[in-house]
Short mmCIF file of C-alpha atoms in Angstrom, two decimals:
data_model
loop_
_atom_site.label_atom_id
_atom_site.label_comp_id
_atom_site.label_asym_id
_atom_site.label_seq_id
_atom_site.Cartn_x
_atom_site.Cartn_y
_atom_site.Cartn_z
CA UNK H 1 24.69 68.31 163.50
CA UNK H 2 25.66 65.04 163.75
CA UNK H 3 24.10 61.40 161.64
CA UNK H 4 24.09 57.90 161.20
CA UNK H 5 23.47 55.68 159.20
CA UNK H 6 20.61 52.58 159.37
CA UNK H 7 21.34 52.67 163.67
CA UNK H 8 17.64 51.73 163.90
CA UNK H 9 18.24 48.64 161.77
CA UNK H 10 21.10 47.44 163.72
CA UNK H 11 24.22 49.04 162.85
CA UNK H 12 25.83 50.85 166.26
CA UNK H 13 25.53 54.61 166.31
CA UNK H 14 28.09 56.87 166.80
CA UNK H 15 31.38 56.16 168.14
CA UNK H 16 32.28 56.43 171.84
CA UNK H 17 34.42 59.20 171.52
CA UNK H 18 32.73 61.50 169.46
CA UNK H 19 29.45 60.88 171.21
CA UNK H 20 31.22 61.85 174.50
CA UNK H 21 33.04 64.73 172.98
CA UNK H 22 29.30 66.21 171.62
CA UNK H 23 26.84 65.29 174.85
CA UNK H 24 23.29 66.28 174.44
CA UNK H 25 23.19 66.67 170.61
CA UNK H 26 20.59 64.80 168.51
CA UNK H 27 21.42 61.93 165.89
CA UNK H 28 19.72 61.96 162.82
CA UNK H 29 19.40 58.28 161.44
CA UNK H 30 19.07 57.89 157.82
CA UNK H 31 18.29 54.43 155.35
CA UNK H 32 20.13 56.69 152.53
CA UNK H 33 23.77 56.86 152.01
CA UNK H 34 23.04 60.41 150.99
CA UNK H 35 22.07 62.57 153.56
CA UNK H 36 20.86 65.59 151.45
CA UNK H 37 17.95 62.90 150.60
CA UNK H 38 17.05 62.69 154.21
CA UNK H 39 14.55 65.13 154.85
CA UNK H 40 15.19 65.36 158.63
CA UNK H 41 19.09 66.03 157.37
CA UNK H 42 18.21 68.51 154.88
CA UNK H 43 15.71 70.34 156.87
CA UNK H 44 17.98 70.99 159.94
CA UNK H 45 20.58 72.48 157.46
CA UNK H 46 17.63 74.69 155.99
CA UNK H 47 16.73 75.72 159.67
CA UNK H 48 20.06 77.24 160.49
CA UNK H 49 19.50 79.34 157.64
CA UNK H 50 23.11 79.49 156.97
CA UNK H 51 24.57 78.65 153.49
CA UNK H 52 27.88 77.70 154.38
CA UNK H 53 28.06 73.96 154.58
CA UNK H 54 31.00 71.99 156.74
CA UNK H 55 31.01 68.43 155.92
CA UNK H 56 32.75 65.51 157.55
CA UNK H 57 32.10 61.72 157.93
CA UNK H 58 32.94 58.52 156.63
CA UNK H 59 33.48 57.50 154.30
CA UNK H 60 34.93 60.15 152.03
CA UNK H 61 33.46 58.83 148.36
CA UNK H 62 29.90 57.95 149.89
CA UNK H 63 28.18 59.45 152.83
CA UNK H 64 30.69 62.75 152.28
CA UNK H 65 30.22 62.97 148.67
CA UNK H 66 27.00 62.52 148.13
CA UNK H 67 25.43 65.25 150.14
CA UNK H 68 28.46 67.31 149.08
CA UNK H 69 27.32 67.80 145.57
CA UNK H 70 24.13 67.88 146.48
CA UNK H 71 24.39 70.51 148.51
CA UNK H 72 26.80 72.94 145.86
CA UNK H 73 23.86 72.39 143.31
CA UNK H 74 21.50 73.75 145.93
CA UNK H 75 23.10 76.44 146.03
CA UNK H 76 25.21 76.04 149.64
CA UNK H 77 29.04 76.43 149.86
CA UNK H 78 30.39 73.28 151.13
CA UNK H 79 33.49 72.88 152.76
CA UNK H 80 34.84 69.25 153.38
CA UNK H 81 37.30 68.86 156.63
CA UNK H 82 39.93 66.64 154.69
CA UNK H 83 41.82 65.38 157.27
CA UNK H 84 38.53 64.16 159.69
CA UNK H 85 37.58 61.74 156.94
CA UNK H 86 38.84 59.11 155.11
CA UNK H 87 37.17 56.32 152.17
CA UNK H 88 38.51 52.70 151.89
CA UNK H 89 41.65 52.82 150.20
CA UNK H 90 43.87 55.95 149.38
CA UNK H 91 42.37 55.90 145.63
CA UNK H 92 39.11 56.03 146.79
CA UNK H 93 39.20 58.98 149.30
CA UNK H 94 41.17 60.78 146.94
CA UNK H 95 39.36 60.26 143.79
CA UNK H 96 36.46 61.43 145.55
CA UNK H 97 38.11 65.13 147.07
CA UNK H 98 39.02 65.51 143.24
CA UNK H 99 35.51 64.53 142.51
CA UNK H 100 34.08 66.95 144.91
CA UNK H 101 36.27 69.87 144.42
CA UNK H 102 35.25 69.67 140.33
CA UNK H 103 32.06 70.22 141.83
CA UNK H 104 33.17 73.30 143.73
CA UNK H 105 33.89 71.98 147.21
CA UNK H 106 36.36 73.48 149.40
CA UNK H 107 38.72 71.65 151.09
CA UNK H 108 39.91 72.73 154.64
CA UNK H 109 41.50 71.23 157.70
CA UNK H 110 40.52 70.57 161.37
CA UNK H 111 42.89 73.02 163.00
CA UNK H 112 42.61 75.56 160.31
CA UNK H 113 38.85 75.45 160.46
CA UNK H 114 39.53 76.06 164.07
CA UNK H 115 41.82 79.20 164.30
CA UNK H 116 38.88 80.31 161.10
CA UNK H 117 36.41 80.18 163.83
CA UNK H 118 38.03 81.81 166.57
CA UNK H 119 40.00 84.40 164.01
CA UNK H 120 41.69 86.73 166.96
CA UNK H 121 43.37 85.75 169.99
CA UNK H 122 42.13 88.70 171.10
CA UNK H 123 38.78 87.60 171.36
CA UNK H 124 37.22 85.36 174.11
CA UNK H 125 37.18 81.65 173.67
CA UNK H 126 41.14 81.63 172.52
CA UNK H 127 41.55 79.15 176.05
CA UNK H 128 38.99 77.10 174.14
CA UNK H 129 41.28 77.22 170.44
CA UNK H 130 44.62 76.52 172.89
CA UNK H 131 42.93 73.36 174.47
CA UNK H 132 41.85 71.92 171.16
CA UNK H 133 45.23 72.87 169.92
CA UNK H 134 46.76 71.27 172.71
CA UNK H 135 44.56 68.03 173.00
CA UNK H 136 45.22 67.80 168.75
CA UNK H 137 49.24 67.49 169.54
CA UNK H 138 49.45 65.43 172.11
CA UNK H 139 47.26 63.31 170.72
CA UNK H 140 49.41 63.04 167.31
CA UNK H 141 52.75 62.55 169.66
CA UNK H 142 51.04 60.19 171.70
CA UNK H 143 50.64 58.12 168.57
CA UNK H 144 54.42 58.62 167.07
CA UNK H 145 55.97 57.67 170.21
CA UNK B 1 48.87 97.48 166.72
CA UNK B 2 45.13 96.68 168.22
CA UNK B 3 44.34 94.31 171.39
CA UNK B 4 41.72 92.80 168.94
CA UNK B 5 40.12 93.40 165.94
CA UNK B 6 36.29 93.91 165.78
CA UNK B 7 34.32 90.69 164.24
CA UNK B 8 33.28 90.94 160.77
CA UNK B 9 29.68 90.66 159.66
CA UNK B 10 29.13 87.09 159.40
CA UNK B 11 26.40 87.23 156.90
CA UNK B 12 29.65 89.13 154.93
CA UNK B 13 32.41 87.60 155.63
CA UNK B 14 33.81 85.09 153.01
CA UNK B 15 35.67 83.09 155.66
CA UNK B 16 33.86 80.67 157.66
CA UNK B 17 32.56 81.82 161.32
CA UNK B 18 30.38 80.56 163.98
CA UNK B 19 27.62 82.00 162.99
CA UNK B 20 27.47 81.53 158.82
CA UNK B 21 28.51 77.98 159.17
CA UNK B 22 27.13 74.80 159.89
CA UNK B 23 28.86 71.53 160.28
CA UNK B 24 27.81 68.03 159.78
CA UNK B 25 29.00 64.96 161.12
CA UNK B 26 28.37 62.14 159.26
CA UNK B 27 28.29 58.30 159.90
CA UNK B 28 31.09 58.70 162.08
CA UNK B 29 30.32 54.47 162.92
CA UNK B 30 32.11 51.39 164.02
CA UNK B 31 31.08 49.66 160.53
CA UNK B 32 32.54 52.68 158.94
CA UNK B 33 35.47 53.22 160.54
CA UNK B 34 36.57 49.47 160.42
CA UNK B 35 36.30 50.19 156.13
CA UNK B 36 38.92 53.00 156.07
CA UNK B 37 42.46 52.41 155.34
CA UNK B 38 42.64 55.89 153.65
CA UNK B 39 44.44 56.97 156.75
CA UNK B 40 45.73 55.11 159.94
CA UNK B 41 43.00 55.36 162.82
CA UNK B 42 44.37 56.58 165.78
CA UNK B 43 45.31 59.77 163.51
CA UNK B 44 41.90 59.75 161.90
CA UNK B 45 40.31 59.51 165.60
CA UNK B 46 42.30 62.51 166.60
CA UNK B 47 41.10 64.75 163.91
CA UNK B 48 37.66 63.63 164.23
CA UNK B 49 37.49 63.89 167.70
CA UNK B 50 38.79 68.00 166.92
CA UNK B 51 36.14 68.23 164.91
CA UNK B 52 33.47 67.62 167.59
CA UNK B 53 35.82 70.07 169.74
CA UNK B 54 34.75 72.64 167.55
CA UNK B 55 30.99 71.62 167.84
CA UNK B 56 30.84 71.66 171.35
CA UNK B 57 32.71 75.14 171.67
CA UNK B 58 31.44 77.17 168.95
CA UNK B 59 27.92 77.68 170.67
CA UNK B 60 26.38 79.00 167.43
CA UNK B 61 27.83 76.77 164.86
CA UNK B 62 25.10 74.55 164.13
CA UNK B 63 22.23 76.74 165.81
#
């Protein structure tokens, strides 16, 4: 699922890259900061029928937060991707995991989330878990050297 | 030792899967990137971009 915020009213949607990296899939715009007050948001979660929530966006205290508890109280699991967000200072994103995990959140990472999904190399789609693996270091090296 | 291990029953399993989870990408935006100083950018771009790996390849993960 992916979401923006006010695009209609003139703020740009989506960036480049993560646009290109997800072709073909919707973009919810929202007004709200919260996007379990969206009704198009919340009823697209709903339809999955899944109760396991992953959340990640920016910025961590606001448009991750929000729905976050929201979601807990209704009753979903929520799992934030900690290191695919971030808030405006170091304070403020933290404050805000601490905030959320009170509520019951679960923190967990891009790559672990990743080997969670695939679970066995065994099965098919590992190529698909090396790539991403791949892609993820390079890119980190690229930006130390 | 097995070649692989069969797939748990998602609606079960306490671990996250393709098909018990759904993931949400929020206000991943120009205006809202140019706020964070949480975390250095290029390093924030490379997780997020990860993230929408996982989208893409998990087939089921937000269907």
């Amino acid at each position: 699922m992916l979401s923006t915020v006010y695009v209609k009213h003139g703020m740009s949607g989506t960036n480049v890259e993560l646009r290109e990296a997800l072709p073909g899939v919707p973009e919810i715009d929202r007004t709200t900061m919260n996007s379990w007050e969206d009704p198009e948001f919340r009823a697209a979660v709903e339809r999955s029928g899944r109760k396991k929530l992953i959340i990640a966006g920016l910025w961590t205290e606001v448009c991750v937060a929000f729905p976050t508890l929201d979601a807990l109280r209704a009753g979903y699991e929520v799992y934030v991707v900690v290191d695919a967000i971030g808030g405006v200072s170091r304070t403020a994103h933290e404050s805000a995991m601490q905030r959320m995990i009170q509520a019951g959140a679960t923190p967990i990472s891009v790559l672990g989330l990743a080997c969670e999904l695939q679970r066995d190399w065994g099965r098919p789609d590992a190529n698909r878990l090396r790539a991403i693996m791949r892609e993820y270091f390079d890119a980190l090296k690229t930006l130390k050297g | 030792m097995s070649d692989v291990t069969p797939i748990r029953d998602p609606k079960a399993d306490p671990l996250l899967t393709p098909q018990n989870a759904v993931l949400a990408l929020i206000d991943y935006q120009p205006e809202q990137y140019a706020g964070v100083h949480s975390v250095v950018h290029g390093e924030l771009l490379a997780h997020v971009t990860s993230s929408a790996a996982l989208q893409r390849r998990s087939s089921c993960l937000s269907c």
